Amino acid sequence: MATGSESDDDPAAEQERPAHMERRRWPREPAMRKERPPHGSPALVPLRFSTQDLPPAEQFQAWGAHMAPLVDVHLPEGKSPEDGFLAEQIGWHLGDILIVQQRAHAHRYIRDQAMLGSSPIDHWNVGLQRSGQAWTEVNRRVTETSAGEIFFMSLGSPYRGRMTDAEALLVFLPYELLARDASLLQNAGSTVLSGSHAELLTGYLTGLETNLGNLTIEEVPRIIQTIGDMVVAGAASSTRTDTGQSQTNMGLMERAHRYIHVNLHSENLTPDMMCRALGISRTRLYQLFEANGGVLNYIRKRRLLQAYADLSNSADHRPISEIAEAAGFEVAANFTRAFIHEFRLSPREIRRTVATQQRPAPAIRSTRRYGKTIGDWLALTG
């Protein structure tokens, strides 16, 4: 997510922020086509969050709760919650990716190491800045993003930043979707994409945004593939070639993530088996996953996320006990406790929510409306 920083190295830290944003709904609500494709009806139903209708004194608190699974948010100096805080997001699930249209008043936010250790979010994030400016600090390096530019980063690394009153189009891609190119993408770090590939990606996302409400199920797989390919190409053309231990680490991490993804439901997915498959020591394996609270903690979170997706799928009629077993829990009660701790909802509540939607079973997860935080939205990806 393109964010900003209060770093001493930030040359624009004192830049004046716009004093007010219009109190109106999202300005880029996708327009409906005059004619629909004959092969299907619209597949995407937007998820919505807005502070618009809340009392001003409650608006920033609501924004903070919505964003809490991803970042801790803070008001700029001199601002009070009583001043009100306008923020709106419209989320669109396209299969395994999440696209978010966002507009928000100026604020600061941080995703620190402690949050990484307890968070299952390790997505790639692409942010197309529509208006305003943002400053992102990763590893003491500040990157500025202005209107019309595309920012790329990994949510698997700590960062902090700040932004002015701004609008942006955010694309979240699960790690596994681009795992094959993880070394290249991690090497790109946090950067503003540049060159012809960035221009092509900007044009593609701009066109896609205007048609989000008209996409059909048949179109989604190709869109996912196109966005992934363009992100990788843009990162490759914007990346400095580095060598040494960091490149080796990223290669190992890519292989480790891929191994977990392929063997997620195998009872043999253990640290010892991973060490043999990757050809590394247990100490080296633990070092790789130290930021995630250890390899077992990471595997557990990925399995719970998969269970969340399975329970969210109205076409999946397996008993909860069977889904629990697939997630590595022999005792259903243990699964329920872990699930509630992770998502603040029980497995039965997820099933009940889906069952009461009273819509035909969708072929992709994008038609589901439930989810009260950005974390819930992201849990449906991957």
Short mmCIF file of C-alpha atoms in Angstrom, two decimals:
data_model
loop_
_atom_site.label_atom_id
_atom_site.label_comp_id
_atom_site.label_asym_id
_atom_site.label_seq_id
_atom_site.Cartn_x
_atom_site.Cartn_y
_atom_site.Cartn_z
CA MET A 1 0.00 0.00 0.00
CA ALA A 2 1.45 3.34 -0.94
CA THR A 3 1.99 5.02 2.37
CA GLY A 4 3.93 7.86 3.83
CA SER A 5 6.66 8.39 6.35
CA GLU A 6 7.55 10.78 9.14
CA SER A 7 11.24 9.97 8.56
CA ASP A 8 13.88 12.66 9.09
CA ASP A 9 14.98 11.82 5.55
CA ASP A 10 11.58 12.80 4.17
CA PRO A 11 12.17 15.97 2.11
CA ALA A 12 8.43 16.69 1.95
CA ALA A 13 7.63 16.16 5.62
CA GLU A 14 6.56 19.74 6.07
CA GLN A 15 4.52 19.96 2.85
CA GLU A 16 1.10 21.46 3.46
CA ARG A 17 -1.74 18.98 3.28
CA PRO A 18 -5.08 19.83 1.64
CA ALA A 19 -7.42 21.15 4.31
CA HIS A 20 -10.59 19.42 3.23
CA MET A 21 -11.95 16.66 1.06
CA GLU A 22 -15.44 16.83 -0.35
CA ARG A 23 -17.96 14.81 1.68
CA ARG A 24 -19.24 12.69 -1.16
CA ARG A 25 -19.26 9.10 -2.28
CA TRP A 26 -16.49 7.50 -4.27
CA PRO A 27 -16.22 9.49 -7.52
CA ARG A 28 -15.16 6.62 -9.76
CA GLU A 29 -18.14 4.33 -9.28
CA PRO A 30 -17.88 2.00 -12.30
CA ALA A 31 -20.40 2.85 -14.99
CA MET A 32 -22.65 0.18 -16.45
CA ARG A 33 -22.19 -0.83 -20.07
CA LYS A 34 -25.10 -0.30 -22.39
CA GLU A 35 -24.86 -3.90 -23.55
CA ARG A 36 -23.69 -6.91 -21.57
CA PRO A 37 -21.60 -9.72 -23.00
CA PRO A 38 -23.84 -12.62 -24.04
CA HIS A 39 -21.77 -15.24 -22.20
CA GLY A 40 -22.53 -14.19 -18.64
CA SER A 41 -23.90 -11.71 -16.13
CA PRO A 42 -21.80 -9.43 -13.88
CA ALA A 43 -19.82 -11.51 -11.38
CA LEU A 44 -18.49 -8.96 -8.91
CA VAL A 45 -20.38 -7.57 -5.93
CA PRO A 46 -18.46 -4.80 -4.16
CA LEU A 47 -17.53 -4.76 -0.49
CA ARG A 48 -17.94 -1.32 1.03
CA PHE A 49 -16.57 0.63 3.96
CA SER A 50 -17.25 4.30 4.68
CA THR A 51 -17.14 6.70 7.60
CA GLN A 52 -19.47 9.04 5.70
CA ASP A 53 -22.58 8.44 7.82
CA LEU A 54 -20.89 8.24 11.23
CA PRO A 55 -20.70 11.11 13.72
CA PRO A 56 -17.44 13.02 13.09
CA ALA A 57 -15.98 12.06 16.48
CA GLU A 58 -16.37 8.34 15.65
CA GLN A 59 -15.03 8.38 12.11
CA PHE A 60 -11.31 7.95 12.77
CA GLN A 61 -11.92 5.21 15.33
CA ALA A 62 -13.96 3.31 12.71
CA TRP A 63 -11.15 3.73 10.16
CA GLY A 64 -8.61 2.46 12.66
CA ALA A 65 -10.71 -0.64 13.42
CA HIS A 66 -11.21 -1.35 9.72
CA MET A 67 -7.48 -1.10 8.96
CA ALA A 68 -6.21 -2.74 12.18
CA PRO A 69 -5.39 -6.17 10.66
CA LEU A 70 -3.08 -4.45 8.18
CA VAL A 71 -1.70 -1.29 9.82
CA ASP A 72 -1.94 0.88 12.92
CA VAL A 73 -3.21 4.30 11.85
CA HIS A 74 -2.58 7.69 13.47
CA LEU A 75 -3.82 11.19 12.84
CA PRO A 76 -1.37 13.88 11.69
CA GLU A 77 -0.03 16.22 14.35
CA GLY A 78 -2.51 18.93 15.22
CA LYS A 79 -5.52 16.85 14.18
CA SER A 80 -8.12 15.54 16.62
CA PRO A 81 -10.65 12.72 16.22
CA GLU A 82 -13.35 15.31 16.91
CA ASP A 83 -12.42 17.01 13.61
CA GLY A 84 -13.89 14.07 11.70
CA PHE A 85 -12.17 11.73 9.27
CA LEU A 86 -13.59 10.91 5.84
CA ALA A 87 -12.50 7.53 4.48
CA GLU A 88 -14.10 5.24 1.92
CA GLN A 89 -13.13 1.93 0.38
CA ILE A 90 -14.81 -0.18 -2.26
CA GLY A 91 -13.35 -3.67 -2.51
CA TRP A 92 -13.64 -6.03 -5.47
CA HIS A 93 -12.58 -9.68 -5.34
CA LEU A 94 -11.38 -10.96 -8.69
CA GLY A 95 -10.73 -14.57 -7.85
CA ASP A 96 -7.45 -14.58 -5.94
CA ILE A 97 -6.79 -10.85 -6.04
CA LEU A 98 -8.41 -7.91 -4.27
CA ILE A 99 -8.80 -4.48 -5.86
CA VAL A 100 -9.64 -1.58 -3.54
CA GLN A 101 -10.73 1.91 -4.52
CA GLN A 102 -9.73 4.15 -1.62
CA ARG A 103 -10.06 7.78 -0.67
CA ALA A 104 -9.08 9.04 2.77
CA HIS A 105 -8.03 12.09 4.70
CA ALA A 106 -4.37 12.56 5.59
CA HIS A 107 -3.01 10.10 8.13
CA ARG A 108 0.04 8.13 9.22
CA TYR A 109 0.29 4.37 9.57
CA ILE A 110 2.74 1.66 10.49
CA ARG A 111 3.13 -2.08 10.02
CA ASP A 112 5.86 -3.11 12.43
CA GLN A 113 7.73 -6.32 13.13
CA ALA A 114 5.42 -7.30 15.97
CA MET A 115 2.39 -7.05 13.69
CA LEU A 116 4.12 -9.16 11.05
CA GLY A 117 4.70 -11.92 13.57
CA SER A 118 1.00 -12.28 14.29
CA SER A 119 -0.39 -11.49 10.83
CA PRO A 120 -1.21 -13.92 8.00
CA ILE A 121 -1.03 -11.05 5.50
CA ASP A 122 2.03 -11.34 3.25
CA HIS A 123 0.55 -10.09 -0.02
CA TRP A 124 2.15 -8.09 -2.78
CA ASN A 125 0.66 -4.62 -3.02
CA VAL A 126 0.44 -2.36 -6.05
CA GLY A 127 -0.89 1.16 -5.52
CA LEU A 128 -1.90 3.50 -8.34
CA GLN A 129 -1.91 6.99 -6.83
CA ARG A 130 -4.86 8.94 -8.20
CA SER A 131 -4.41 12.15 -6.22
CA GLY A 132 -2.38 13.44 -3.29
CA GLN A 133 1.03 12.18 -2.25
CA ALA A 134 2.41 9.38 -0.11
CA TRP A 135 5.77 8.65 1.49
CA THR A 136 6.77 5.09 2.36
CA GLU A 137 9.73 4.07 4.48
CA VAL A 138 11.09 0.52 4.25
CA ASN A 139 14.50 -0.32 5.71
CA ARG A 140 15.20 3.40 6.28
CA ARG A 141 14.65 4.17 2.61
CA VAL A 142 11.90 6.67 1.82
CA THR A 143 10.00 6.46 -1.46
CA GLU A 144 7.68 9.25 -2.58
CA THR A 145 4.63 8.51 -4.72
CA SER A 146 2.78 11.28 -6.53
CA ALA A 147 -0.43 11.37 -8.55
CA GLY A 148 -0.24 9.13 -11.62
CA GLU A 149 2.57 6.94 -10.27
CA ILE A 150 2.49 3.24 -9.34
CA PHE A 151 4.00 2.05 -6.08
CA PHE A 152 5.00 -1.59 -5.46
CA MET A 153 5.86 -3.30 -2.17
CA SER A 154 5.55 -6.49 -0.13
CA LEU A 155 3.29 -6.56 2.91
CA GLY A 156 5.55 -9.26 4.30
CA SER A 157 8.07 -6.60 5.38
CA PRO A 158 7.68 -3.88 8.04
CA TYR A 159 7.04 -0.34 6.85
CA ARG A 160 5.70 3.00 8.01
CA GLY A 161 4.50 6.09 6.28
CA ARG A 162 2.18 8.98 5.81
CA MET A 163 -0.10 10.33 3.13
CA THR A 164 -1.91 13.55 2.35
CA ASP A 165 -5.62 13.62 1.53
CA ALA A 166 -5.54 11.17 -1.35
CA GLU A 167 -7.29 8.77 -3.67
CA ALA A 168 -5.70 5.53 -4.83
CA LEU A 169 -6.45 2.24 -6.56
CA LEU A 170 -4.87 -0.61 -4.57
CA VAL A 171 -4.27 -4.13 -5.86
CA PHE A 172 -3.47 -6.94 -3.41
CA LEU A 173 -2.04 -10.18 -4.82
CA PRO A 174 -1.43 -13.21 -2.55
CA TYR A 175 2.16 -14.31 -2.22
CA GLU A 176 1.52 -17.69 -3.82
CA LEU A 177 0.12 -16.14 -6.98
CA LEU A 178 3.54 -14.72 -7.88
CA ALA A 179 5.70 -17.17 -5.90
CA ARG A 180 7.59 -18.18 -9.04
CA ASP A 181 8.95 -14.62 -9.30
CA ALA A 182 9.25 -13.95 -5.56
CA SER A 183 13.04 -13.44 -5.68
CA LEU A 184 12.73 -10.78 -8.35
CA LEU A 185 9.82 -9.06 -6.60
CA GLN A 186 11.45 -9.09 -3.16
CA ASN A 187 14.58 -7.68 -4.76
CA ALA A 188 12.48 -4.80 -6.07
CA GLY A 189 11.70 -3.83 -2.48
CA SER A 190 9.46 -0.80 -2.16
CA THR A 191 9.69 1.20 -5.33
CA VAL A 192 7.84 3.40 -7.77
CA LEU A 193 7.51 1.47 -11.02
CA SER A 194 8.78 3.31 -14.07
CA GLY A 195 9.20 2.92 -17.80
CA SER A 196 6.93 1.57 -20.50
CA HIS A 197 5.78 -1.42 -18.43
CA ALA A 198 4.56 0.91 -15.68
CA GLU A 199 2.71 3.01 -18.25
CA LEU A 200 1.03 -0.09 -19.67
CA LEU A 201 0.02 -1.27 -16.19
CA THR A 202 -1.39 2.19 -15.38
CA GLY A 203 -3.47 2.17 -18.54
CA TYR A 204 -4.71 -1.37 -17.95
CA LEU A 205 -5.75 -0.71 -14.34
CA THR A 206 -7.44 2.53 -15.32
CA GLY A 207 -9.52 0.77 -17.95
CA LEU A 208 -10.27 -2.12 -15.60
CA GLU A 209 -11.45 0.22 -12.85
CA THR A 210 -14.17 1.71 -15.03
CA ASN A 211 -15.55 -1.78 -15.78
CA LEU A 212 -15.34 -3.54 -12.42
CA GLY A 213 -19.11 -3.63 -12.09
CA ASN A 214 -19.50 -5.27 -15.50
CA LEU A 215 -16.92 -8.07 -15.43
CA THR A 216 -18.12 -11.62 -15.89
CA ILE A 217 -16.82 -14.83 -14.38
CA GLU A 218 -15.36 -15.90 -17.71
CA GLU A 219 -13.20 -12.77 -17.89
CA VAL A 220 -11.64 -13.01 -14.41
CA PRO A 221 -8.89 -15.67 -14.96
CA ARG A 222 -7.40 -13.77 -17.89
CA ILE A 223 -7.48 -10.51 -15.92
CA ILE A 224 -5.64 -12.14 -13.01
CA GLN A 225 -2.98 -13.51 -15.36
CA THR A 226 -2.57 -10.17 -17.12
CA ILE A 227 -2.19 -8.16 -13.91
CA GLY A 228 0.33 -10.67 -12.52
CA ASP A 229 2.42 -10.64 -15.70
CA MET A 230 2.39 -6.85 -15.91
CA VAL A 231 3.37 -6.42 -12.25
CA VAL A 232 6.31 -8.80 -12.66
CA ALA A 233 7.42 -7.07 -15.87
CA GLY A 234 7.13 -3.64 -14.24
CA ALA A 235 9.08 -4.72 -11.18
CA ALA A 236 11.79 -6.34 -13.33
CA SER A 237 12.31 -3.21 -15.39
CA SER A 238 12.43 -1.01 -12.28
CA THR A 239 14.72 -3.22 -10.18
CA ARG A 240 18.39 -2.78 -9.58
CA THR A 241 20.26 -6.09 -9.86
CA ASP A 242 21.62 -7.03 -6.44
CA THR A 243 23.74 -10.00 -5.51
CA GLY A 244 24.94 -11.62 -2.31
CA GLN A 245 23.27 -13.12 0.73
CA SER A 246 20.00 -11.19 0.39
CA GLN A 247 19.40 -12.73 -3.05
CA THR A 248 20.14 -16.17 -1.62
CA ASN A 249 17.69 -15.57 1.22
CA MET A 250 14.93 -14.58 -1.17
CA GLY A 251 15.53 -17.67 -3.28
CA LEU A 252 15.23 -19.88 -0.22
CA MET A 253 12.13 -18.09 0.99
CA GLU A 254 10.51 -18.51 -2.42
CA ARG A 255 11.19 -22.24 -2.36
CA ALA A 256 9.95 -22.54 1.23
CA HIS A 257 6.69 -20.73 0.48
CA ARG A 258 6.14 -22.82 -2.62
CA TYR A 259 6.77 -26.06 -0.71
CA ILE A 260 4.23 -25.04 1.95
CA HIS A 261 1.68 -24.07 -0.68
CA VAL A 262 1.96 -27.40 -2.53
CA ASN A 263 1.95 -29.51 0.65
CA LEU A 264 -0.41 -27.40 2.75
CA HIS A 265 -2.75 -30.30 3.59
CA SER A 266 -0.11 -32.99 3.91
CA GLU A 267 0.41 -34.50 7.35
CA ASN A 268 4.10 -34.67 6.46
CA LEU A 269 4.41 -30.88 6.29
CA THR A 270 6.86 -30.58 9.18
CA PRO A 271 10.06 -28.58 9.79
CA ASP A 272 12.14 -31.74 9.36
CA MET A 273 10.56 -32.57 6.00
CA MET A 274 11.00 -28.98 4.85
CA CYS A 275 14.67 -29.03 5.83
CA ARG A 276 15.23 -32.20 3.80
CA ALA A 277 13.31 -30.87 0.80
CA LEU A 278 15.08 -27.49 0.84
CA GLY A 279 18.50 -28.83 1.83
CA ILE A 280 18.92 -26.51 4.81
CA SER A 281 19.33 -26.86 8.58
CA ARG A 282 16.55 -26.35 11.13
CA THR A 283 18.34 -23.24 12.36
CA ARG A 284 18.35 -21.79 8.84
CA LEU A 285 14.66 -22.62 8.41
CA TYR A 286 13.74 -20.89 11.65
CA GLN A 287 15.76 -17.83 10.62
CA LEU A 288 13.78 -17.59 7.39
CA PHE A 289 10.44 -17.58 9.23
CA GLU A 290 11.49 -15.64 12.33
CA ALA A 291 9.45 -12.59 11.22
CA ASN A 292 6.35 -14.81 10.96
CA GLY A 293 6.64 -16.19 14.48
CA GLY A 294 8.27 -19.40 13.29
CA VAL A 295 7.59 -21.85 10.48
CA LEU A 296 4.93 -23.81 12.40
CA ASN A 297 3.05 -20.60 13.16
CA TYR A 298 3.17 -19.61 9.49
CA ILE A 299 1.87 -23.04 8.36
CA ARG A 300 -0.92 -22.89 10.93
CA LYS A 301 -2.04 -19.45 9.71
CA ARG A 302 -2.00 -20.51 6.07
CA ARG A 303 -4.13 -23.57 6.90
CA LEU A 304 -6.61 -21.44 8.83
CA LEU A 305 -6.84 -19.03 5.91
CA GLN A 306 -7.57 -21.94 3.59
CA ALA A 307 -10.23 -23.20 6.03
CA TYR A 308 -11.76 -19.69 6.03
CA ALA A 309 -11.94 -19.78 2.23
CA ASP A 310 -13.44 -23.29 2.25
CA LEU A 311 -16.10 -22.33 4.79
CA SER A 312 -16.85 -19.21 2.72
CA ASN A 313 -17.50 -21.30 -0.36
CA SER A 314 -21.24 -22.00 -0.55
CA ALA A 315 -20.50 -24.85 -2.97
CA ASP A 316 -18.35 -26.65 -0.37
CA HIS A 317 -20.71 -28.82 1.66
CA ARG A 318 -18.11 -30.72 3.69
CA PRO A 319 -18.75 -30.95 7.45
CA ILE A 320 -16.79 -28.46 9.54
CA SER A 321 -15.01 -31.39 11.18
CA GLU A 322 -13.68 -32.50 7.79
CA ILE A 323 -12.43 -28.99 6.97
CA ALA A 324 -10.83 -28.88 10.44
CA GLU A 325 -9.03 -32.15 9.76
CA ALA A 326 -7.77 -30.85 6.42
CA ALA A 327 -6.39 -27.84 8.30
CA GLY A 328 -4.39 -30.17 10.55
CA PHE A 329 -6.72 -30.24 13.59
CA GLU A 330 -7.72 -33.69 14.78
CA VAL A 331 -10.00 -32.22 17.46
CA ALA A 332 -12.76 -29.97 16.12
CA ALA A 333 -12.90 -27.96 19.35
CA ASN A 334 -9.24 -27.01 18.96
CA PHE A 335 -9.94 -25.90 15.41
CA THR A 336 -12.86 -23.74 16.54
CA ARG A 337 -10.78 -22.06 19.25
CA ALA A 338 -7.92 -21.34 16.84
CA PHE A 339 -10.33 -20.08 14.18
CA ILE A 340 -12.08 -17.69 16.57
CA HIS A 341 -8.74 -16.41 17.84
CA GLU A 342 -7.61 -15.71 14.26
CA PHE A 343 -10.79 -14.26 12.72
CA ARG A 344 -13.00 -13.26 15.69
CA LEU A 345 -15.77 -15.39 14.18
CA SER A 346 -16.57 -19.08 14.62
CA PRO A 347 -16.62 -21.54 11.69
CA ARG A 348 -20.40 -21.91 12.17
CA GLU A 349 -20.88 -18.14 11.95
CA ILE A 350 -19.03 -18.08 8.62
CA ARG A 351 -21.20 -20.92 7.28
CA ARG A 352 -24.37 -19.23 8.55
CA THR A 353 -23.43 -15.92 6.92
CA VAL A 354 -22.86 -17.57 3.55
CA ALA A 355 -26.06 -19.63 3.82
CA THR A 356 -28.18 -16.50 4.38
CA GLN A 357 -26.91 -14.68 1.31
CA GLN A 358 -29.82 -16.19 -0.73
CA ARG A 359 -27.91 -16.02 -3.99
CA PRO A 360 -26.84 -18.76 -6.42
CA ALA A 361 -23.53 -20.35 -5.47
CA PRO A 362 -20.83 -18.24 -7.16
CA ALA A 363 -17.94 -19.67 -9.12
CA ILE A 364 -15.56 -17.12 -7.62
CA ARG A 365 -15.35 -15.63 -4.15
CA SER A 366 -15.87 -12.07 -5.39
CA THR A 367 -19.64 -12.20 -4.88
CA ARG A 368 -19.44 -12.45 -1.10
CA ARG A 369 -20.35 -9.32 0.81
CA TYR A 370 -19.40 -10.19 4.37
CA GLY A 371 -16.21 -9.01 6.00
CA LYS A 372 -15.97 -6.08 8.38
CA THR A 373 -12.26 -5.22 8.11
CA ILE A 374 -9.61 -5.03 5.43
CA GLY A 375 -8.25 -8.23 6.99
CA ASP A 376 -11.53 -10.03 6.28
CA TRP A 377 -11.40 -8.83 2.69
CA LEU A 378 -7.83 -10.08 2.28
CA ALA A 379 -8.66 -13.41 3.93
CA LEU A 380 -10.75 -14.27 0.88
CA THR A 381 -7.71 -14.04 -1.43
CA GLY A 382 -5.17 -16.75 -2.08
#
